[in-house]
Tab-separated table of C-alpha atoms in Angstrom:
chain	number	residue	atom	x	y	z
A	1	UNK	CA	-8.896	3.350	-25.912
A	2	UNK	CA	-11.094	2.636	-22.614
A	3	UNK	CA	-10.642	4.757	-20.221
A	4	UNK	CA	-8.726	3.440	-17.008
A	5	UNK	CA	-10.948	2.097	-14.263
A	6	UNK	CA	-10.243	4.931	-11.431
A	7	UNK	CA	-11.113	4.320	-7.958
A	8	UNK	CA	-13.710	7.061	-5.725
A	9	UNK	CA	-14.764	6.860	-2.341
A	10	UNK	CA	-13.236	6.887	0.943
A	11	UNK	CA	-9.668	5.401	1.136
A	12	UNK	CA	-9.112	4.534	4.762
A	13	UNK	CA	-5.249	4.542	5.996
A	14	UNK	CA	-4.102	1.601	6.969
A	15	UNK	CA	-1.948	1.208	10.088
A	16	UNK	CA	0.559	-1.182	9.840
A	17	UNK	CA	0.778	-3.228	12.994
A	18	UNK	CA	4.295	-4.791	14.413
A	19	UNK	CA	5.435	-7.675	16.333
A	20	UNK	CA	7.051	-7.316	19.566
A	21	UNK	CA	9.772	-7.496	17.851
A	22	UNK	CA	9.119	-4.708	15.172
A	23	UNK	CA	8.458	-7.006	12.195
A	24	UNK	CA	5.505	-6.707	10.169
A	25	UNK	CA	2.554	-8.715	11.599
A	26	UNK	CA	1.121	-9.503	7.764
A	27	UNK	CA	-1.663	-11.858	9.035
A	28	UNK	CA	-2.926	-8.583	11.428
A	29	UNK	CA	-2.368	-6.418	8.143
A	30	UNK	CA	-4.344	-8.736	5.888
A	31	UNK	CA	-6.996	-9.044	8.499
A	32	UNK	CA	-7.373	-4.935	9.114
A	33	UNK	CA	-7.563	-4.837	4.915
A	34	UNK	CA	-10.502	-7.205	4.869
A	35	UNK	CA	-12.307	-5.774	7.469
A	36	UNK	CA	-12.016	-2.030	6.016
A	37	UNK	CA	-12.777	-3.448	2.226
A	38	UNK	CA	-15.992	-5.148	4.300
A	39	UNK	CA	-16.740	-1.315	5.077
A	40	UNK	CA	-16.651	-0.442	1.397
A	41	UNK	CA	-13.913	1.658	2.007
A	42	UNK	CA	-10.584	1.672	-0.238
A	43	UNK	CA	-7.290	1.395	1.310
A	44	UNK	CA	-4.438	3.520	1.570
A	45	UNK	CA	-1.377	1.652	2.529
A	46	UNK	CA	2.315	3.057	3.367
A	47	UNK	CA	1.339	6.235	3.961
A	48	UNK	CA	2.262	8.413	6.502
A	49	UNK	CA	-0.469	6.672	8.995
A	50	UNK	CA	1.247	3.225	7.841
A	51	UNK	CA	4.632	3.873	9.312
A	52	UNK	CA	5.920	3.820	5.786
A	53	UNK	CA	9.776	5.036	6.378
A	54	UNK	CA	10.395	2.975	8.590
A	55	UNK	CA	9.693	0.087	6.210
A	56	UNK	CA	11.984	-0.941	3.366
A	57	UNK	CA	10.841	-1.329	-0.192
A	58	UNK	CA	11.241	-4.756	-0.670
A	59	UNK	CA	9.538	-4.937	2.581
A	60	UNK	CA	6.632	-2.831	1.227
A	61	UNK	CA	6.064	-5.049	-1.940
A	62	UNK	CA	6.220	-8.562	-0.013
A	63	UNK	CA	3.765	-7.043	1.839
A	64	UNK	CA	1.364	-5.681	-1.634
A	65	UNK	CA	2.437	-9.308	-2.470
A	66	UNK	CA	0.928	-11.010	0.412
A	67	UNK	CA	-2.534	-9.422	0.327
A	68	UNK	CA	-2.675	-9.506	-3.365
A	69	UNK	CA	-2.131	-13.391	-2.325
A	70	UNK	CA	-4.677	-13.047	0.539
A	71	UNK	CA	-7.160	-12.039	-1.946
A	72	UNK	CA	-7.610	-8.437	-0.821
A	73	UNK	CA	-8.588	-6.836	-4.368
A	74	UNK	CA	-5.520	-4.864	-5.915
A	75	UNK	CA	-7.660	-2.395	-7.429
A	76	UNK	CA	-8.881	-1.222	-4.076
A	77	UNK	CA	-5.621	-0.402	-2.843
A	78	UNK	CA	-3.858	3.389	-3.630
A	79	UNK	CA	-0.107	2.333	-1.998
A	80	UNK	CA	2.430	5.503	-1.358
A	81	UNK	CA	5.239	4.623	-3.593
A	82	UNK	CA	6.646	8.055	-2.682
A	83	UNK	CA	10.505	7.488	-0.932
A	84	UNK	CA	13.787	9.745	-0.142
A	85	UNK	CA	15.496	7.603	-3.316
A	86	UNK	CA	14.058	7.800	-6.619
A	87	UNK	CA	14.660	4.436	-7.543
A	88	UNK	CA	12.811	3.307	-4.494
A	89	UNK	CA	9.887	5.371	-5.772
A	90	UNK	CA	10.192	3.462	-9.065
A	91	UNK	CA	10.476	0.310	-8.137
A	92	UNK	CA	7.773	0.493	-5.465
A	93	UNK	CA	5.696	2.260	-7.841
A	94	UNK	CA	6.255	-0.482	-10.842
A	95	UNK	CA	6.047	-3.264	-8.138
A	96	UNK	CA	2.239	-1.866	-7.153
A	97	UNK	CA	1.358	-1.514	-11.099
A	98	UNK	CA	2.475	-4.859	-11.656
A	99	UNK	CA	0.000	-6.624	-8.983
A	100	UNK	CA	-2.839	-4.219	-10.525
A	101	UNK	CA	-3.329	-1.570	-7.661
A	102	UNK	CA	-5.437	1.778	-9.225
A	103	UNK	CA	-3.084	3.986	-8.419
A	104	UNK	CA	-0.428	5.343	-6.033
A	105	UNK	CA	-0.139	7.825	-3.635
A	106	UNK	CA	3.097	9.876	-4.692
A	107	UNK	CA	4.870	12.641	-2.762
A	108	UNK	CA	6.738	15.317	-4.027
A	109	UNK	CA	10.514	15.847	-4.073
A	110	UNK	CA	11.155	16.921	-0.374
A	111	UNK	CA	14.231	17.823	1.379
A	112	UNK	CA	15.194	17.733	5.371
């Protein structure tokens, strides 16, 4: 068995930036994603930088969708898959396997 390809480096966070009207601005996204990758930098999306619960999951994987689509390199994402639900944290975390990101960022159980 080969080992699986693991990512090093610097992961920059990603900010996710908004319309006026607090939708996702995807083209800004994919356009931050390329510039950081053009840094040789890795990218860290939905995490705490990324205003990631305030975002829903299905959200959060059109989004993995449309750079995946954009050509931004799945393996040189990490996503946080980590949410309140655990079958948001599933899903998100199958969804971001699925389009062939190197790994998640995960958080632990956590209560408010």
């Amino acid at each position: 068995m080969n080992p699986p390809n693991l990512m090093s480096g610097v992961l920059a966070p990603v900010i996710t930036p908004f319309h006026d009207d607090l939708s996702v601005d995807a083209d800004a996204l994919l356009q931050q994603c390329r510039w950081l990758l053009s840094q040789n930098v890795g990218l860290a999306v939905f995490g705490t930088n990324s205003e990631a619960n305030s975002l829903s999951v299905d959200e959060k994987v059109e989004l993995l969708e449309a750079l995946v689509a954009g050509g931004i390199d799945a393996g040189r994402m990490m996503p946080g898959t980590g949410c309140c639900a655990l079958p948001d944290t599933v899903a998100l975390t199958r969804a971001a396997l699925r389009l062939g990101c190197s790994g998640t960022l995960m958080l632990p159980p956590f209560y408010y």
